[in-house]
Structure formats: C-alpha cells, structure tokens
CSV table of C-alpha atoms and ligand atoms in Angstrom, one decimal:
chain,number,residue,atom,x,y,z
A,1,MET,CA,-66.8,-46.1,-5.0
A,2,ALA,CA,-66.3,-42.5,-6.2
A,3,GLU,CA,-62.7,-41.3,-6.8
A,4,ARG,CA,-61.2,-39.2,-4.0
A,5,VAL,CA,-59.1,-36.1,-3.8
A,6,VAL,CA,-57.3,-34.9,-0.7
A,7,LEU,CA,-57.4,-31.1,-0.4
A,8,ALA,CA,-54.9,-29.1,1.7
A,9,TYR,CA,-57.5,-27.2,3.8
A,10,SER,CA,-56.8,-24.0,5.7
A,11,GLY,CA,-60.4,-23.2,6.8
A,12,GLY,CA,-60.4,-19.9,4.8
A,13,LEU,CA,-62.7,-18.8,2.0
A,14,ASP,CA,-60.8,-20.2,-1.0
A,15,THR,CA,-60.2,-23.7,0.2
A,16,SER,CA,-63.7,-23.9,1.8
A,17,VAL,CA,-65.3,-23.0,-1.6
A,18,GLY,CA,-62.7,-25.3,-3.2
A,19,ILE,CA,-64.3,-28.3,-1.6
A,20,GLY,CA,-67.5,-27.7,-3.6
A,21,TRP,CA,-65.7,-26.6,-6.7
A,22,LEU,CA,-63.6,-29.7,-6.8
A,23,LYS,CA,-66.6,-31.9,-6.3
A,24,ASP,CA,-68.6,-30.1,-9.1
A,25,ALA,CA,-65.7,-30.0,-11.5
A,26,THR,CA,-64.3,-33.6,-11.1
A,27,GLY,CA,-67.1,-35.6,-9.5
A,28,LYS,CA,-64.6,-36.7,-6.9
A,29,GLU,CA,-65.2,-37.0,-3.1
A,30,VAL,CA,-63.2,-34.4,-1.3
A,31,VAL,CA,-61.2,-35.3,1.8
A,32,ALA,CA,-60.0,-32.1,3.7
A,33,LEU,CA,-56.6,-32.2,5.4
A,34,ALA,CA,-55.7,-29.4,7.8
A,35,ILE,CA,-52.1,-29.3,9.1
A,36,ASP,CA,-51.2,-27.4,12.3
A,37,VAL,CA,-47.8,-25.8,11.7
A,38,GLY,CA,-48.3,-23.3,14.5
A,39,GLN,CA,-50.3,-20.8,12.4
A,40,GLY,CA,-52.4,-20.0,15.4
A,41,GLY,CA,-55.8,-18.4,15.1
A,42,GLU,CA,-58.7,-20.7,14.8
A,43,ASP,CA,-59.2,-23.9,16.7
A,44,MET,CA,-58.3,-26.8,14.5
A,45,GLU,CA,-61.4,-28.7,15.6
A,46,GLU,CA,-63.5,-25.8,14.3
A,47,ILE,CA,-61.7,-25.9,11.0
A,48,ARG,CA,-62.3,-29.7,10.8
A,49,GLN,CA,-66.0,-29.2,11.3
A,50,ARG,CA,-66.2,-26.4,8.7
A,51,ALA,CA,-64.7,-28.7,6.1
A,52,LEU,CA,-67.4,-31.2,6.8
A,53,ASP,CA,-70.1,-28.5,6.7
A,54,CYS,CA,-68.7,-27.4,3.3
A,55,GLY,CA,-69.1,-30.9,1.9
A,56,ALA,CA,-66.0,-32.8,2.6
A,57,VAL,CA,-66.6,-36.6,3.1
A,58,GLU,CA,-63.8,-36.7,5.6
A,59,ALA,CA,-61.8,-34.1,7.4
A,60,VAL,CA,-58.4,-34.9,8.9
A,61,VAL,CA,-56.4,-32.7,11.3
A,62,ILE,CA,-52.8,-33.3,12.0
A,63,ASP,CA,-50.8,-31.5,14.7
A,64,ALA,CA,-47.4,-31.2,13.0
A,65,LYS,CA,-45.9,-28.4,15.1
A,66,ASP,CA,-43.1,-30.5,16.7
A,67,GLU,CA,-42.3,-32.3,13.5
A,68,PHE,CA,-42.2,-28.9,11.7
A,69,ALA,CA,-39.8,-27.5,14.2
A,70,ASN,CA,-37.6,-30.7,14.4
A,71,ASP,CA,-37.4,-31.7,10.8
A,72,TYR,CA,-37.9,-28.5,8.8
A,73,LEU,CA,-37.0,-25.5,11.0
A,74,MET,CA,-33.9,-27.0,12.6
A,75,PRO,CA,-32.4,-28.0,9.2
A,76,ALA,CA,-33.1,-24.4,8.0
A,77,LEU,CA,-31.4,-23.0,11.1
A,78,LYS,CA,-28.4,-25.3,10.6
A,79,ALA,CA,-28.3,-23.9,7.1
A,80,ASN,CA,-28.7,-20.3,8.3
A,81,ALA,CA,-31.3,-20.3,5.5
A,82,LEU,CA,-32.1,-16.9,4.1
A,83,TYR,CA,-33.3,-16.5,0.5
A,84,GLN,CA,-31.8,-13.5,-1.1
A,85,LYS,CA,-29.8,-13.2,2.2
A,86,ARG,CA,-33.0,-12.0,4.0
A,87,TYR,CA,-36.1,-14.1,3.8
A,88,PRO,CA,-36.1,-17.0,6.3
A,89,LEU,CA,-38.3,-19.2,4.0
A,90,VAL,CA,-41.3,-19.1,6.3
A,91,SER,CA,-43.9,-20.4,3.7
A,92,ALA,CA,-41.3,-22.4,1.7
A,93,LEU,CA,-40.6,-24.6,4.8
A,94,SER,CA,-44.2,-25.5,5.6
A,95,ARG,CA,-45.1,-26.6,2.0
A,96,PRO,CA,-43.1,-29.8,1.9
A,97,LEU,CA,-44.4,-30.9,5.2
A,98,ILE,CA,-48.0,-30.3,4.2
A,99,ALA,CA,-47.3,-32.0,0.8
A,100,LYS,CA,-45.9,-35.0,2.7
A,101,TYR,CA,-49.2,-35.4,4.6
A,102,LEU,CA,-51.2,-34.8,1.4
A,103,ALA,CA,-49.4,-37.6,-0.3
A,104,SER,CA,-49.5,-40.0,2.7
A,105,THR,CA,-53.2,-39.3,3.4
A,106,ALA,CA,-54.1,-39.8,-0.3
A,107,LEU,CA,-52.3,-43.2,-0.3
A,108,GLU,CA,-53.9,-44.2,3.0
A,109,LEU,CA,-57.5,-43.2,2.1
A,110,GLY,CA,-57.4,-44.4,-1.5
A,111,ALA,CA,-57.3,-41.1,-3.3
A,112,ASN,CA,-55.7,-40.7,-6.6
A,113,SER,CA,-55.2,-37.0,-6.5
A,114,VAL,CA,-54.4,-34.1,-4.2
A,115,ALA,CA,-55.3,-30.5,-4.3
A,116,HIS,CA,-54.3,-27.1,-2.9
A,117,GLY,CA,-55.7,-23.6,-2.9
A,118,CYS,CA,-52.8,-21.7,-4.6
A,119,THR,CA,-53.2,-19.4,-7.5
A,120,GLY,CA,-51.1,-19.7,-10.6
A,121,LYS,CA,-48.8,-16.8,-9.8
A,122,GLY,CA,-46.9,-17.9,-6.7
A,123,ASN,CA,-44.2,-20.3,-5.5
A,124,ASP,CA,-46.5,-22.3,-3.3
A,125,GLN,CA,-48.2,-24.2,-6.2
A,126,VAL,CA,-44.8,-25.3,-7.3
A,127,ARG,CA,-43.7,-26.4,-3.9
A,128,PHE,CA,-46.8,-28.5,-3.2
A,129,GLU,CA,-46.8,-30.2,-6.6
A,130,ALA,CA,-43.1,-30.7,-6.9
A,131,ALA,CA,-43.0,-32.2,-3.4
A,132,VAL,CA,-46.0,-34.5,-4.1
A,133,ALA,CA,-44.4,-35.6,-7.4
A,134,ALA,CA,-41.2,-36.5,-5.6
A,135,LEU,CA,-43.0,-38.5,-2.9
A,136,ALA,CA,-45.9,-40.1,-4.7
A,137,PRO,CA,-45.2,-39.9,-8.5
A,138,ASP,CA,-48.6,-41.5,-9.4
A,139,LEU,CA,-50.8,-38.9,-7.7
A,140,THR,CA,-52.2,-36.0,-9.7
A,141,SER,CA,-52.3,-32.5,-8.4
A,142,LEU,CA,-55.3,-30.2,-8.8
A,143,ALA,CA,-55.5,-26.5,-8.1
A,144,PRO,CA,-59.1,-25.3,-8.2
A,145,VAL,CA,-58.3,-21.6,-7.7
A,146,ARG,CA,-55.8,-21.7,-10.6
A,147,ASP,CA,-57.3,-24.3,-12.9
A,148,PHE,CA,-60.9,-23.4,-12.6
A,149,ALA,CA,-60.2,-19.6,-12.4
A,150,LEU,CA,-61.8,-19.3,-9.0
A,151,THR,CA,-61.6,-15.5,-8.3
A,152,ARG,CA,-62.3,-14.1,-4.9
A,153,ASP,CA,-65.6,-12.6,-6.0
A,154,LYS,CA,-66.7,-15.9,-7.5
A,155,ALA,CA,-65.8,-17.6,-4.2
A,156,ILE,CA,-67.8,-15.2,-2.2
A,157,GLU,CA,-70.8,-15.6,-4.5
A,158,TYR,CA,-70.5,-19.4,-4.3
A,159,ALA,CA,-70.2,-19.4,-0.5
A,160,ALA,CA,-73.3,-17.2,-0.3
A,161,LYS,CA,-75.3,-19.3,-2.8
A,162,HIS,CA,-74.5,-22.6,-1.0
A,163,ASN,CA,-74.8,-21.1,2.5
A,164,LEU,CA,-71.3,-22.1,3.4
A,165,PRO,CA,-70.4,-21.3,7.0
A,166,ILE,CA,-67.6,-18.8,6.3
A,167,SER,CA,-67.8,-15.3,7.7
A,168,GLN,CA,-67.1,-12.6,5.1
A,169,SER,CA,-66.2,-10.1,7.8
A,170,LYS,CA,-62.8,-11.7,8.3
A,171,LYS,CA,-61.9,-10.7,4.8
A,172,SER,CA,-58.5,-9.1,4.9
A,173,PRO,CA,-57.0,-6.9,2.2
A,174,TYR,CA,-53.8,-8.9,2.4
A,175,SER,CA,-52.8,-12.4,1.5
A,176,ILE,CA,-51.3,-13.8,4.6
A,177,ASP,CA,-49.5,-17.1,5.3
A,178,GLN,CA,-48.2,-17.8,8.8
A,179,ASN,CA,-46.7,-20.6,10.9
A,180,VAL,CA,-44.5,-20.8,13.9
A,181,TRP,CA,-41.4,-19.6,11.9
A,182,GLY,CA,-43.1,-16.4,10.9
A,183,ARG,CA,-45.6,-14.5,8.7
A,184,ALA,CA,-45.7,-13.5,5.1
A,185,VAL,CA,-48.0,-10.6,4.1
A,186,GLU,CA,-48.6,-9.6,0.5
A,187,THR,CA,-51.0,-7.7,-1.8
A,188,GLY,CA,-53.2,-4.7,-1.0
A,189,PHE,CA,-51.4,-1.3,-0.9
A,190,LEU,CA,-48.1,-3.2,-0.5
A,191,GLU,CA,-48.2,-3.9,-4.3
A,192,ASP,CA,-46.9,-0.4,-4.8
A,193,PRO,CA,-43.3,-1.0,-3.7
A,194,TRP,CA,-42.9,2.6,-2.8
A,195,ASN,CA,-45.6,2.4,-0.1
A,196,ALA,CA,-44.1,1.9,3.4
A,197,PRO,CA,-45.5,-0.9,5.5
A,198,ILE,CA,-47.9,0.2,8.2
A,199,GLU,CA,-48.0,-1.0,11.8
A,200,ASP,CA,-51.1,-3.2,11.6
A,201,LEU,CA,-49.4,-5.6,9.1
A,202,TYR,CA,-47.5,-7.1,12.0
A,203,THR,CA,-48.7,-9.5,14.7
A,204,TYR,CA,-45.5,-11.4,15.7
A,205,SER,CA,-43.5,-8.3,16.5
A,206,VAL,CA,-44.0,-4.9,18.2
A,207,ASP,CA,-43.0,-1.5,16.7
A,208,PRO,CA,-39.2,-1.4,17.1
A,209,ALA,CA,-39.3,2.4,17.0
A,210,ILE,CA,-41.1,2.6,20.4
A,211,PRO,CA,-38.4,3.1,23.1
A,212,ARG,CA,-38.1,0.2,25.6
A,213,ASP,CA,-35.4,-1.5,27.6
A,214,ALA,CA,-33.2,-4.0,25.8
A,215,VAL,CA,-33.3,-7.6,26.8
A,216,GLU,CA,-30.5,-10.1,26.9
A,217,VAL,CA,-30.9,-13.9,26.4
A,218,ILE,CA,-28.4,-16.7,26.4
A,219,ILE,CA,-29.1,-19.4,23.9
A,220,THR,CA,-27.4,-22.8,24.3
A,221,PHE,CA,-26.8,-24.8,21.2
A,222,THR,CA,-26.0,-28.5,20.9
A,223,GLU,CA,-24.6,-29.6,17.5
A,224,GLY,CA,-26.4,-26.7,15.9
A,225,ILE,CA,-29.7,-27.0,17.6
A,226,PRO,CA,-31.0,-24.7,20.4
A,227,THR,CA,-31.3,-26.8,23.5
A,228,ALA,CA,-31.6,-24.3,26.3
A,229,ILE,CA,-32.6,-20.7,26.7
A,230,ASP,CA,-31.4,-18.8,29.8
A,231,GLY,CA,-30.4,-22.2,31.2
A,232,LYS,CA,-33.8,-23.8,30.8
A,233,ALA,CA,-34.0,-26.8,28.6
A,234,VAL,CA,-36.2,-26.4,25.5
A,235,THR,CA,-37.4,-28.5,22.6
A,236,PRO,CA,-36.9,-27.0,19.1
A,237,LEU,CA,-40.5,-26.0,19.0
A,238,GLU,CA,-40.3,-24.4,22.5
A,239,ALA,CA,-37.1,-22.6,21.5
A,240,VAL,CA,-38.8,-21.1,18.5
A,241,MET,CA,-42.0,-20.1,20.4
A,242,LEU,CA,-40.0,-18.5,23.2
A,243,MET,CA,-37.8,-16.6,20.9
A,244,ASN,CA,-40.8,-15.3,19.0
A,245,GLU,CA,-42.0,-13.9,22.2
A,246,ILE,CA,-38.7,-12.4,23.4
A,247,ALA,CA,-37.4,-11.2,20.1
A,248,GLY,CA,-40.8,-10.2,18.8
A,249,GLY,CA,-41.2,-8.1,22.0
A,250,GLN,CA,-38.3,-6.0,20.7
A,251,GLY,CA,-39.5,-5.7,17.2
A,252,VAL,CA,-36.9,-8.1,15.8
A,253,GLY,CA,-37.4,-9.9,12.5
A,254,ARG,CA,-39.3,-7.5,10.3
A,255,ILE,CA,-38.4,-7.8,6.6
A,256,ASP,CA,-39.5,-5.7,3.6
A,257,ILE,CA,-38.2,-7.0,0.4
A,258,VAL,CA,-38.7,-7.2,-3.4
A,259,GLU,CA,-38.3,-10.9,-4.1
A,260,ASP,CA,-37.6,-13.0,-7.1
A,261,ARG,CA,-40.2,-15.7,-7.4
A,262,LEU,CA,-39.4,-19.0,-9.1
A,263,ILE,CA,-42.0,-18.3,-11.7
A,264,GLY,CA,-40.3,-15.1,-12.8
A,265,ILE,CA,-42.4,-12.4,-11.2
A,266,LYS,CA,-40.8,-9.9,-8.8
A,267,SER,CA,-43.0,-9.3,-5.8
A,268,ARG,CA,-43.0,-7.1,-2.8
A,269,GLU,CA,-43.2,-9.0,0.4
A,270,ILE,CA,-43.4,-8.2,4.1
A,271,TYR,CA,-42.3,-10.8,6.6
A,272,GLU,CA,-41.8,-11.0,10.3
A,273,SER,CA,-39.8,-13.8,11.8
A,274,PRO,CA,-38.5,-12.8,15.2
A,275,ALA,CA,-37.4,-16.3,16.2
A,276,GLY,CA,-35.9,-17.1,12.8
A,277,ILE,CA,-33.8,-13.9,12.5
A,278,ALA,CA,-32.7,-14.0,16.2
A,279,LEU,CA,-31.8,-17.8,16.1
A,280,ILE,CA,-30.0,-17.5,12.8
A,281,ALA,CA,-27.9,-14.6,14.1
A,282,ALA,CA,-26.9,-16.6,17.2
A,283,HIS,CA,-26.3,-19.8,15.3
A,284,GLU,CA,-24.2,-18.3,12.6
A,285,GLU,CA,-21.9,-16.6,15.2
A,286,LEU,CA,-21.5,-19.8,17.1
A,287,GLU,CA,-20.3,-21.4,13.8
A,288,ASN,CA,-17.8,-18.6,13.5
A,289,MET,CA,-16.3,-19.8,16.8
A,290,THR,CA,-16.4,-23.5,16.2
A,291,ILE,CA,-16.0,-24.3,12.4
A,292,GLU,CA,-12.6,-24.2,10.8
A,293,ARG,CA,-12.0,-21.5,8.3
A,294,ASP,CA,-12.2,-23.3,4.9
A,295,LEU,CA,-15.3,-25.3,6.0
A,296,ALA,CA,-17.0,-22.2,7.3
A,297,ARG,CA,-16.3,-20.3,4.1
A,298,TYR,CA,-17.5,-23.1,1.9
A,299,LYS,CA,-20.6,-23.6,4.0
A,300,ARG,CA,-21.7,-20.1,3.4
A,301,ASP,CA,-22.0,-20.9,-0.3
A,302,VAL,CA,-23.8,-24.1,0.4
A,303,GLU,CA,-26.3,-22.2,2.6
A,304,SER,CA,-27.3,-19.9,-0.2
A,305,LYS,CA,-27.8,-22.9,-2.6
A,306,TRP,CA,-29.8,-24.7,0.1
A,307,ALA,CA,-32.1,-21.7,0.6
A,308,GLU,CA,-32.6,-21.4,-3.2
A,309,LEU,CA,-33.5,-25.1,-3.5
A,310,VAL,CA,-36.0,-24.9,-0.7
A,311,TYR,CA,-37.4,-21.6,-2.0
A,312,ASP,CA,-37.8,-23.3,-5.4
A,313,GLY,CA,-39.8,-26.2,-4.1
A,314,LEU,CA,-37.0,-28.8,-4.3
A,315,TRP,CA,-37.1,-29.9,-0.6
A,316,PHE,CA,-37.4,-33.6,-1.6
A,317,SER,CA,-34.6,-33.5,-4.2
A,318,GLY,CA,-31.4,-35.4,-4.4
A,319,LEU,CA,-29.2,-32.3,-4.2
A,320,LYS,CA,-31.0,-30.9,-1.2
A,321,ARG,CA,-30.7,-34.3,0.5
A,322,SER,CA,-27.0,-34.5,-0.1
A,323,LEU,CA,-26.4,-30.9,1.0
A,324,ASP,CA,-28.2,-31.8,4.3
A,325,VAL,CA,-25.7,-34.5,4.9
A,326,PHE,CA,-22.9,-32.0,4.4
A,327,ILE,CA,-24.5,-29.4,6.6
A,328,ASP,CA,-25.2,-32.0,9.4
A,329,ASP,CA,-21.6,-33.0,9.3
A,330,THR,CA,-20.5,-29.3,9.8
A,331,GLN,CA,-22.6,-29.1,13.0
A,332,LYS,CA,-20.6,-31.7,15.1
A,333,TYR,CA,-18.9,-29.0,17.1
A,334,VAL,CA,-21.5,-26.2,16.9
A,335,SER,CA,-22.2,-26.4,20.6
A,336,GLY,CA,-22.0,-23.7,23.2
A,337,ASP,CA,-23.6,-20.4,24.4
A,338,ILE,CA,-24.5,-17.2,22.6
A,339,ARG,CA,-25.5,-14.1,24.4
A,340,LEU,CA,-27.9,-12.1,22.4
A,341,ASN,CA,-28.9,-8.5,22.9
A,342,LEU,CA,-32.4,-7.8,21.6
A,343,HIS,CA,-33.3,-4.2,21.2
A,344,ALA,CA,-35.0,-1.7,18.8
A,345,GLY,CA,-35.6,-4.3,16.1
A,346,LYS,CA,-32.1,-5.8,16.2
A,347,ALA,CA,-30.6,-9.0,17.4
A,348,THR,CA,-27.0,-8.5,18.3
A,349,VAL,CA,-24.5,-11.1,19.5
A,350,THR,CA,-22.5,-9.7,22.5
A,351,GLY,CA,-20.8,-12.9,23.7
A,352,ARG,CA,-20.0,-16.4,22.8
A,353,ARG,CA,-18.4,-19.4,24.6
A,354,SER,CA,-17.9,-23.0,23.7
A,355,GLU,CA,-16.0,-26.0,24.9
A,356,THR,CA,-15.4,-26.9,21.3
A,357,SER,CA,-14.3,-23.5,20.3
A,358,LEU,CA,-11.4,-22.9,17.8
A,359,TYR,CA,-10.8,-19.5,19.2
A,360,ASP,CA,-7.5,-19.6,21.0
A,361,PHE,CA,-6.9,-16.6,23.3
A,362,ASN,CA,-3.1,-17.2,23.3
A,363,LEU,CA,-3.0,-17.1,19.6
A,364,ALA,CA,-5.3,-14.1,19.3
A,365,THR,CA,-3.9,-11.9,22.0
A,366,TYR,CA,-1.7,-8.9,21.4
A,367,ASP,CA,-0.8,-8.8,25.1
A,368,THR,CA,1.5,-11.0,27.1
A,369,GLY,CA,0.7,-14.7,26.8
A,370,ASP,CA,1.1,-14.5,23.1
A,371,THR,CA,2.1,-18.0,21.8
A,372,PHE,CA,2.0,-17.1,18.1
A,373,ASP,CA,5.4,-17.0,16.5
A,374,GLN,CA,5.2,-13.9,14.3
A,375,SER,CA,8.4,-14.7,12.5
A,376,MET,CA,6.6,-17.5,10.7
A,377,ALA,CA,4.3,-15.0,8.9
A,378,LYS,CA,7.1,-13.6,6.8
A,379,GLY,CA,7.9,-16.8,4.9
A,380,PHE,CA,4.2,-17.7,4.6
A,381,ILE,CA,3.4,-14.4,2.9
A,382,GLU,CA,6.4,-14.9,0.6
A,383,LEU,CA,5.1,-18.2,-0.7
A,384,TRP,CA,1.4,-17.1,-0.6
A,385,SER,CA,2.2,-14.2,-3.0
A,386,LEU,CA,4.7,-16.1,-5.1
A,387,PRO,CA,2.3,-16.9,-8.0
A,388,SER,CA,1.1,-13.3,-8.1
A,389,LYS,CA,4.7,-12.1,-8.1
A,390,ILE,CA,5.8,-14.4,-11.0
A,391,ALA,CA,2.7,-13.4,-13.0
A,392,ALA,CA,3.2,-9.7,-12.4
A,393,ARG,CA,6.8,-10.0,-13.7
A,394,ARG,CA,5.5,-11.7,-16.9
A,395,ASP,CA,2.8,-9.0,-17.3
A,396,LEU,CA,5.3,-6.2,-16.9
A,397,ALA,CA,7.7,-7.8,-19.4
A,398,ASN,CA,4.9,-8.0,-22.0
A,399,SER,CA,3.4,-4.6,-21.5
B,1,LIG,N1,-43.4,-15.1,-1.2
B,1,LIG,C1,-43.3,-16.0,-0.1
B,1,LIG,C2,-42.8,-17.4,-0.6
B,1,LIG,O1,-42.8,-17.6,-1.7
B,1,LIG,C3,-44.5,-16.2,0.7
B,1,LIG,C4,-45.7,-16.7,0.0
B,1,LIG,C5,-46.8,-16.8,1.1
B,1,LIG,N2,-48.1,-16.8,0.6
B,1,LIG,C6,-49.1,-15.9,0.9
B,1,LIG,N3,-50.3,-16.2,0.6
B,1,LIG,N4,-48.8,-14.8,1.5
B,1,LIG,O2,-42.3,-18.2,0.2
C-alpha cells in the first residue's frame, strides 16, 4: 500500500492544487481533511467533493464548531486573551484544533505524515507543526506551498492544466482566514501600513461611523463562561454567534494593528472579532467584581503570557497546560450579569451584578451606611511606607 499524507484542506486554490503537488512530489496518497470551525461560506459537502475531484483518495469533513467554542474559545475568554493587548487570537486558536484532527486522522488512517497549505512567512506553519509534534511526535509535517515553492501563479497554471474544479473568479487580493471567533485579513494594499482600511474588508461588522441606535445586552456568566444572553440560555457556540450578530451590528471588534510575528517579521493585520471583543470586555469586568485584588492583578500577567504562548503555537505545551489550571481556578466565582452597551464600534460595560461579588456597598459608600473604619487607614499607611521612609533617610544621609 502506498504511503499516505493527511492534508488540512480548505477548499481554496492552494490546498486544492496542493493535493496534486503532494502526490507528484512524494508519491504518497493524499487524504484531505476539512474542519468546520465556523468559517462559513461554502458548504462542507461541496468542499469534500472538490477534494476528491482534485485527486484525494479520501476526504474527511469534521464539524468542530461546538468543540472549537467549548475547548478553545472559552479558555481564551477565561484568559481575556489578546495578543499585544488587542488581537483576540482568531487564527491562532483554530490551528491547534485542526492540528489535533490532522494527527488523529493520520494515526487512524495509517498515514505517516500530515500537510498544510501555509507559506514559510507566517505563524500558522509553526502552529500546525508544533501542535502535531506535541501530539504525535512520529508524524512528519509537509508544507507544499512553502517546501515546493508553490506560488499563486504556479498554482493557477497547475489548476488550469489539470482541469481542477476551482473557480479563479473568487480570487481575492487579500489573504483571509476566518472562523466563528473572527476574521483576519492581510496583504494587498494593506501591506502599506499607512493605507487606511476600506469598508469592503469587513464582513462580520458594519461601519461603526454610520449613525444608529445603541443596543444593550445582558450577558450572564457562570464560572467565566457565558451561559445566557438577555435571559435566554445559550451554549458557548450560540453565545459567540449571537454576540457576533449583536456586536457586529454596531461595528464592534474592528482591529488594525502592526503585529510581531513569531518568525520575526512585523506585519500589518486587519481583524474583526465582534463577539471576541465584546465578550472579553464583559468577562474582564465581571472578574473585577469577583476576583480578589492580588489574584486579579497576577492573573493579568498570566493572561498576556497565555496569549503569547498560544500566538506562538504552544497550545499543547506544559506551560500552557499549567496556566490553564491556574486560570480555571480563578473562575470559580466569576458568575453574574454584565450589562453591555454596544454602539458606534464600542462595547461598554454599564452595569454588573453578582451573587459572588466582592464589591461591598457599605465599605465603598461615602454616604451613610459606611461600615469602613477610616481610622485604621492611618496606621496602615504608616507601616506600608515604613521601608521607603527608612531608605529615604539613609539616602539623604549619604547624599
Ligand atoms: N496574523 C494572524 C496570526 O498569526 C493571522 C494569520 C491569518 N492567516 C491569513 N491567511 N490571513 O494569527
């Protein structure tokens, strides 16, 4: 029996041509694997058929939308995960899930290698291969676009010559990756970082500059996870889809950033993640109500480390696993309601309530009902500043 390789297949030009390229270059049979992470667009059955028409021996489609939301997006939400404080890790979150299925499908179908359609310049190649290495260390990773220098022009030529069923008309000037957590758009005129983004880059969000009435939504969290929206119970996937609609309808979640890739290149990226940005704003504020001071402060540091690890392709690493245990433990009391005002591209928290809140009205109030004994503050400050005071005396004596 011929050796086999499992290719992460999107249905687009590069991975469609990649089937033939892999076969020609390695002599292996190609199994195409398409994962539904809520990217929308084409029907997955059509994509499956196209893989077969392009020469795959088998084509597997997996609906992983709920798993993606439950096991990848919810941990990211608990971590308030934003790379460089702004990018909600849209692509970085889908890669480990796809890699997991690449590895398991390879082992199941007797393949000794996996493949992806990434170029040699981005983060995604690292994420796929590092994840596969961590899950199935004996599998080899192949990257036809990178390793056999498959340019776009060559791909188009190959598709025409072999009569592959891919329409060239859908060719976009941008490189786009999308899933239910958001969209990433690169290349084209965006490569000049001085060029402002234009309206037709966006599909998950409307133009925030167009006047429209604000909307208000109440998000209920249970231990860090959104479990109801405006009182209606939702699964994580439903919460994300609904928030994409509501927040996207107010132009929330557009991001324009110059980003530091793992491989050392700075790149200009446009993202939109209405649900991601709105849910993180709500979740973070509920944490402010429910997590004690030192834990909350420390967690903010852990969050940025978590985002960097995930960005850098280390989802299946020991450090990431241990940070997840820490983060999960912090979520025990992150339950309650957040009222979010969505308007003109912004998600603003305007109210919070929780049965496990640490906010104590009688301690906070400046009105009657004050239970805080202000006389205690004096001695506290005396001791708190004692080390500085002693050091200052020494510094003065030696100056
Ligand atoms: N720069 C982002 C990241 O590394 C997005 C990459 C998405 N890929 C694409 N073809 N647009 O996570």
